[in-house]
Short mmCIF file of C-alpha atoms in Angstrom, two decimals:
data_model
loop_
_atom_site.label_atom_id
_atom_site.label_comp_id
_atom_site.label_asym_id
_atom_site.label_seq_id
_atom_site.Cartn_x
_atom_site.Cartn_y
_atom_site.Cartn_z
CA ASP L 782 -6.91 15.84 -4.47
CA VAL L 783 -3.55 14.63 -3.24
CA LYS L 784 -1.24 13.71 -6.03
CA VAL L 785 1.72 11.37 -5.70
CA THR L 786 3.68 11.26 -8.93
CA GLN L 787 6.25 8.63 -9.81
CA SER L 788 8.58 9.67 -12.56
CA SER L 789 8.43 6.52 -14.68
CA ARG L 790 5.65 4.04 -15.37
CA TYR L 791 7.96 1.40 -16.84
CA LEU L 792 11.74 1.04 -16.64
CA VAL L 793 14.08 -1.53 -18.10
CA LYS L 794 17.62 -1.62 -16.74
CA ARG L 795 20.67 -3.84 -16.98
CA THR L 796 22.21 -5.78 -14.11
CA GLY L 797 24.75 -3.62 -12.30
CA GLU L 798 23.27 -0.29 -13.36
CA LYS L 799 22.53 2.41 -10.81
CA VAL L 800 18.79 3.13 -10.85
CA PHE L 801 16.92 6.16 -9.54
CA LEU L 802 13.19 6.09 -8.89
CA GLU L 803 11.69 9.47 -8.17
CA CYS L 804 8.52 10.34 -6.28
CA VAL L 805 6.93 13.74 -5.74
CA GLN L 806 3.90 14.62 -3.62
CA ASP L 807 2.03 17.91 -3.75
CA MET L 808 0.29 18.04 -0.35
CA ASP L 809 3.09 18.98 2.04
CA HIS L 810 2.92 15.55 3.68
CA GLU L 811 5.45 14.76 6.40
CA ASN L 812 5.86 11.06 5.74
CA MET L 813 6.85 9.28 2.56
CA PHE L 814 7.33 5.59 1.84
CA TRP L 815 8.75 3.21 -0.73
CA TYR L 816 7.19 -0.24 -1.13
CA ARG L 817 7.76 -3.05 -3.56
CA GLN L 818 4.95 -5.36 -4.61
CA ASP L 819 5.50 -8.88 -5.86
CA PRO L 820 2.95 -11.56 -6.73
CA GLY L 821 2.30 -13.80 -3.74
CA LEU L 822 4.32 -11.58 -1.39
CA GLY L 823 2.16 -8.50 -1.20
CA LEU L 824 3.40 -5.03 -0.34
CA ARG L 825 6.68 -4.84 1.52
CA LEU L 826 8.17 -1.68 2.97
CA ILE L 827 11.68 -0.80 1.79
CA TYR L 828 12.31 2.60 3.43
CA PHE L 829 10.34 5.47 4.81
CA SER L 830 11.03 9.06 5.78
CA TYR L 831 9.24 11.16 8.38
CA ASP L 832 11.10 14.39 7.71
CA VAL L 833 13.55 15.97 5.32
CA LYS L 834 16.92 14.20 5.46
CA MET L 835 15.47 11.60 7.83
CA LYS L 836 15.07 7.98 6.83
CA GLU L 837 14.21 4.68 8.45
CA LYS L 838 14.70 1.14 7.17
CA GLY L 839 11.65 -0.90 6.47
CA ASP L 840 11.42 -4.66 6.20
CA ILE L 841 13.61 -5.17 3.13
CA PRO L 842 16.20 -2.34 2.82
CA GLU L 843 19.06 -4.47 1.52
CA GLY L 844 20.29 -3.32 -1.89
CA TYR L 845 18.43 0.00 -1.68
CA SER L 846 19.09 3.50 -0.40
CA VAL L 847 16.92 6.61 -0.29
CA SER L 848 17.26 10.35 -0.39
CA ARG L 849 14.95 13.08 0.85
CA GLU L 850 16.52 16.47 0.29
CA LYS L 851 13.20 18.30 -0.06
CA LYS L 852 9.93 17.63 1.69
CA GLU L 853 8.01 16.88 -1.48
CA ARG L 854 10.52 14.51 -3.08
CA PHE L 855 11.62 11.03 -2.02
CA SER L 856 14.01 9.05 -4.17
CA LEU L 857 14.74 5.34 -4.15
CA ILE L 858 18.18 4.30 -5.35
CA LEU L 859 19.29 0.87 -6.47
CA GLU L 860 23.07 1.12 -6.22
CA SER L 861 23.72 -1.89 -8.44
CA ALA L 862 20.55 -3.35 -9.88
CA SER L 863 20.08 -7.11 -9.76
CA THR L 864 17.50 -9.35 -11.40
CA ASN L 865 15.81 -10.05 -8.06
CA GLN L 866 14.93 -6.36 -7.87
CA THR L 867 12.56 -6.73 -10.79
CA SER L 868 9.28 -5.63 -9.25
CA MET L 869 6.52 -3.05 -9.03
CA TYR L 870 7.69 -0.13 -6.91
CA LEU L 871 5.12 2.02 -5.16
CA CYS L 872 5.66 5.36 -3.49
CA ALA L 873 3.24 6.68 -0.89
CA SER L 874 2.82 9.77 1.25
CA GLN L 875 1.01 10.39 4.52
CA THR L 876 0.15 13.50 6.45
CA GLY L 877 0.62 11.97 9.89
CA GLY L 878 1.15 8.69 11.72
CA ASN L 879 -2.50 7.66 11.97
CA GLU L 880 -3.56 8.66 8.56
CA LYS L 881 -4.15 6.88 5.30
CA LEU L 882 -1.45 6.48 2.70
CA PHE L 883 -1.77 8.04 -0.73
CA PHE L 884 -0.06 5.94 -3.36
CA GLY L 885 1.46 6.78 -6.70
CA SER L 886 0.67 4.75 -9.81
CA GLY L 887 3.79 2.66 -9.47
CA THR L 888 6.92 1.96 -11.49
CA GLN L 889 7.26 -1.47 -13.04
CA LEU L 890 11.02 -2.09 -13.05
CA SER L 891 12.57 -4.90 -15.05
CA VAL L 892 16.24 -5.69 -14.48
CA LEU L 893 17.73 -7.81 -17.26
CA GLU O 1366 5.29 -9.90 14.90
CA ASP O 1367 2.29 -8.23 13.30
CA GLN O 1368 0.43 -10.40 10.83
CA VAL O 1369 -2.42 -9.84 8.41
CA THR O 1370 -4.14 -12.72 6.62
CA GLN O 1371 -6.73 -12.12 3.95
CA SER O 1372 -9.17 -14.72 2.68
CA PRO O 1373 -10.07 -15.92 0.21
CA GLU O 1374 -7.12 -15.24 -2.10
CA ALA O 1375 -9.51 -14.98 -5.02
CA LEU O 1376 -13.28 -14.66 -5.25
CA ARG O 1377 -15.47 -14.90 -8.30
CA LEU O 1378 -19.01 -13.55 -8.02
CA GLN O 1379 -21.91 -13.14 -10.37
CA GLU O 1380 -23.13 -9.60 -10.73
CA GLY O 1381 -25.56 -8.94 -7.88
CA GLU O 1382 -24.25 -11.81 -5.72
CA SER O 1383 -23.33 -10.31 -2.34
CA SER O 1384 -20.37 -11.63 -0.34
CA SER O 1385 -17.69 -10.75 2.20
CA LEU O 1386 -13.93 -10.57 2.25
CA ASN O 1387 -12.07 -11.36 5.44
CA CYS O 1388 -9.01 -9.78 7.03
CA SER O 1389 -7.68 -11.48 10.16
CA TYR O 1390 -4.96 -9.71 12.07
CA THR O 1391 -2.55 -10.17 14.94
CA VAL O 1392 -1.10 -6.95 16.21
CA SER O 1393 0.30 -5.58 19.45
CA GLY O 1394 -2.43 -3.02 19.91
CA LEU O 1395 -4.33 -1.69 16.92
CA ARG O 1396 -4.01 1.96 16.00
CA GLY O 1397 -5.96 1.61 12.77
CA LEU O 1398 -7.05 -0.86 10.09
CA PHE O 1399 -7.14 0.26 6.49
CA TRP O 1400 -8.85 -1.09 3.38
CA TYR O 1401 -7.54 -0.29 -0.09
CA ARG O 1402 -8.65 -1.16 -3.59
CA GLN O 1403 -6.05 -1.83 -6.28
CA ASP O 1404 -6.75 -2.06 -10.00
CA PRO O 1405 -4.27 -3.92 -12.25
CA GLY O 1406 -1.14 -1.89 -12.94
CA LYS O 1407 -2.12 0.91 -10.56
CA GLY O 1408 -1.35 1.96 -7.01
CA PRO O 1409 -3.72 1.13 -4.15
CA GLU O 1410 -6.59 3.53 -3.61
CA PHE O 1411 -7.84 4.23 -0.10
CA LEU O 1412 -11.29 3.02 0.88
CA PHE O 1413 -11.74 3.04 4.68
CA THR O 1414 -10.02 3.40 8.03
CA LEU O 1415 -11.42 1.67 11.13
CA TYR O 1416 -10.05 2.46 14.56
CA SER O 1417 -11.98 0.44 17.14
CA ALA O 1418 -13.98 -2.77 17.46
CA GLY O 1419 -17.60 -2.30 16.52
CA GLU O 1420 -16.90 0.49 14.07
CA GLU O 1421 -18.48 0.32 10.62
CA LYS O 1422 -18.00 2.43 7.49
CA GLU O 1423 -19.88 2.42 4.20
CA LYS O 1424 -19.26 3.63 0.69
CA GLU O 1425 -21.64 2.79 -2.11
CA ARG O 1426 -21.82 -1.02 -2.26
CA LEU O 1427 -19.01 -1.55 0.24
CA LYS O 1428 -19.22 -1.78 4.02
CA ALA O 1429 -16.29 -2.42 6.31
CA THR O 1430 -16.63 -3.74 9.86
CA LEU O 1431 -14.10 -4.37 12.62
CA THR O 1432 -13.82 -6.74 15.56
CA LYS O 1433 -10.88 -7.30 17.89
CA LYS O 1434 -9.47 -10.03 15.64
CA GLU O 1435 -10.74 -9.38 12.14
CA SER O 1436 -12.33 -7.05 9.67
CA PHE O 1437 -14.84 -7.78 6.95
CA LEU O 1438 -15.43 -5.98 3.70
CA HIS O 1439 -19.02 -6.68 2.70
CA ILE O 1440 -19.92 -6.18 -0.95
CA THR O 1441 -23.62 -5.82 -1.64
CA ALA O 1442 -24.97 -6.49 -5.14
CA PRO O 1443 -21.55 -6.11 -6.79
CA LYS O 1444 -21.07 -4.83 -10.31
CA PRO O 1445 -18.30 -5.71 -12.78
CA GLU O 1446 -16.57 -2.40 -12.01
CA ASP O 1447 -16.02 -3.64 -8.44
CA SER O 1448 -13.53 -6.15 -9.83
CA ALA O 1449 -10.14 -5.39 -8.25
CA THR O 1450 -7.74 -6.60 -5.60
CA TYR O 1451 -8.73 -5.51 -2.10
CA LEU O 1452 -5.94 -4.99 0.39
CA CYS O 1453 -6.15 -4.81 4.16
CA ALA O 1454 -3.45 -3.22 6.32
CA VAL O 1455 -2.95 -2.66 10.04
CA LEU O 1456 -1.13 0.08 11.88
CA PRO O 1457 0.05 -1.05 15.31
CA HIS O 1458 0.66 0.87 18.47
CA SER O 1459 4.44 0.99 18.57
CA GLY O 1460 7.18 3.31 19.74
CA ALA O 1461 7.10 6.94 18.83
CA GLY O 1462 7.88 7.54 15.18
CA SER O 1463 6.68 4.18 13.93
CA TYR O 1464 4.44 4.48 10.90
CA GLN O 1465 4.76 1.04 9.43
CA LEU O 1466 1.65 -0.53 8.03
CA THR O 1467 1.58 -4.28 7.65
CA PHE O 1468 -0.34 -5.33 4.54
CA GLY O 1469 -2.14 -8.54 3.75
CA LYS O 1470 -1.61 -10.19 0.38
CA GLY O 1471 -5.02 -9.17 -0.85
CA THR O 1472 -8.18 -10.74 -2.21
CA LYS O 1473 -8.66 -10.63 -5.96
CA LEU O 1474 -12.33 -10.08 -6.68
CA SER O 1475 -13.84 -10.80 -10.09
CA VAL O 1476 -17.47 -9.87 -10.74
CA ILE O 1477 -18.92 -11.57 -13.78
CA PRO O 1478 -21.76 -9.87 -15.73
#
């Protein structure tokens, strides 16, 4: 089975801190994604990557950056965390453009 | 702009009471429609992909159907373990390199014993 692993299940950070969320997939998938999920707003795409060192902005990239130095790893970076970034963050991977997404278990981030 | 609307927002069923969830979509050419199940505090889990109108897929008590404007997830004789939030997402035909799914907000299903 495909496994998408997110490094932390819960994180609590202070306003202004730099935050790294890590995601690793074990199936050699080309595409990787970062979403955030908020009650009443659903899943919203932050960034995605279709190749190593390649990245594309999603619908809500402001306040975030990403890094993909290796094919299996996709990192989401909050340069200066703010309270409105408190959310559930979900990483996903995909083998190709038509295919289903495989999601990780999510990281519940609280910014105080 | 691509849009996905799921209804109802929440649905409460007695065990064994069959029903359907709706996913209406507006998209500039459909490449695929996806159904996911999400349990509280977990990531979405893939259920089905539908690619063209008239297509149907089944898995245990779930059956997904697709028309040109909407998809239905039919739940036959549900059990309490079917309780979850069900998400619908569409993948449009766009320029090369576009992989963006648009998700609906989900239907929260509760099945009461």
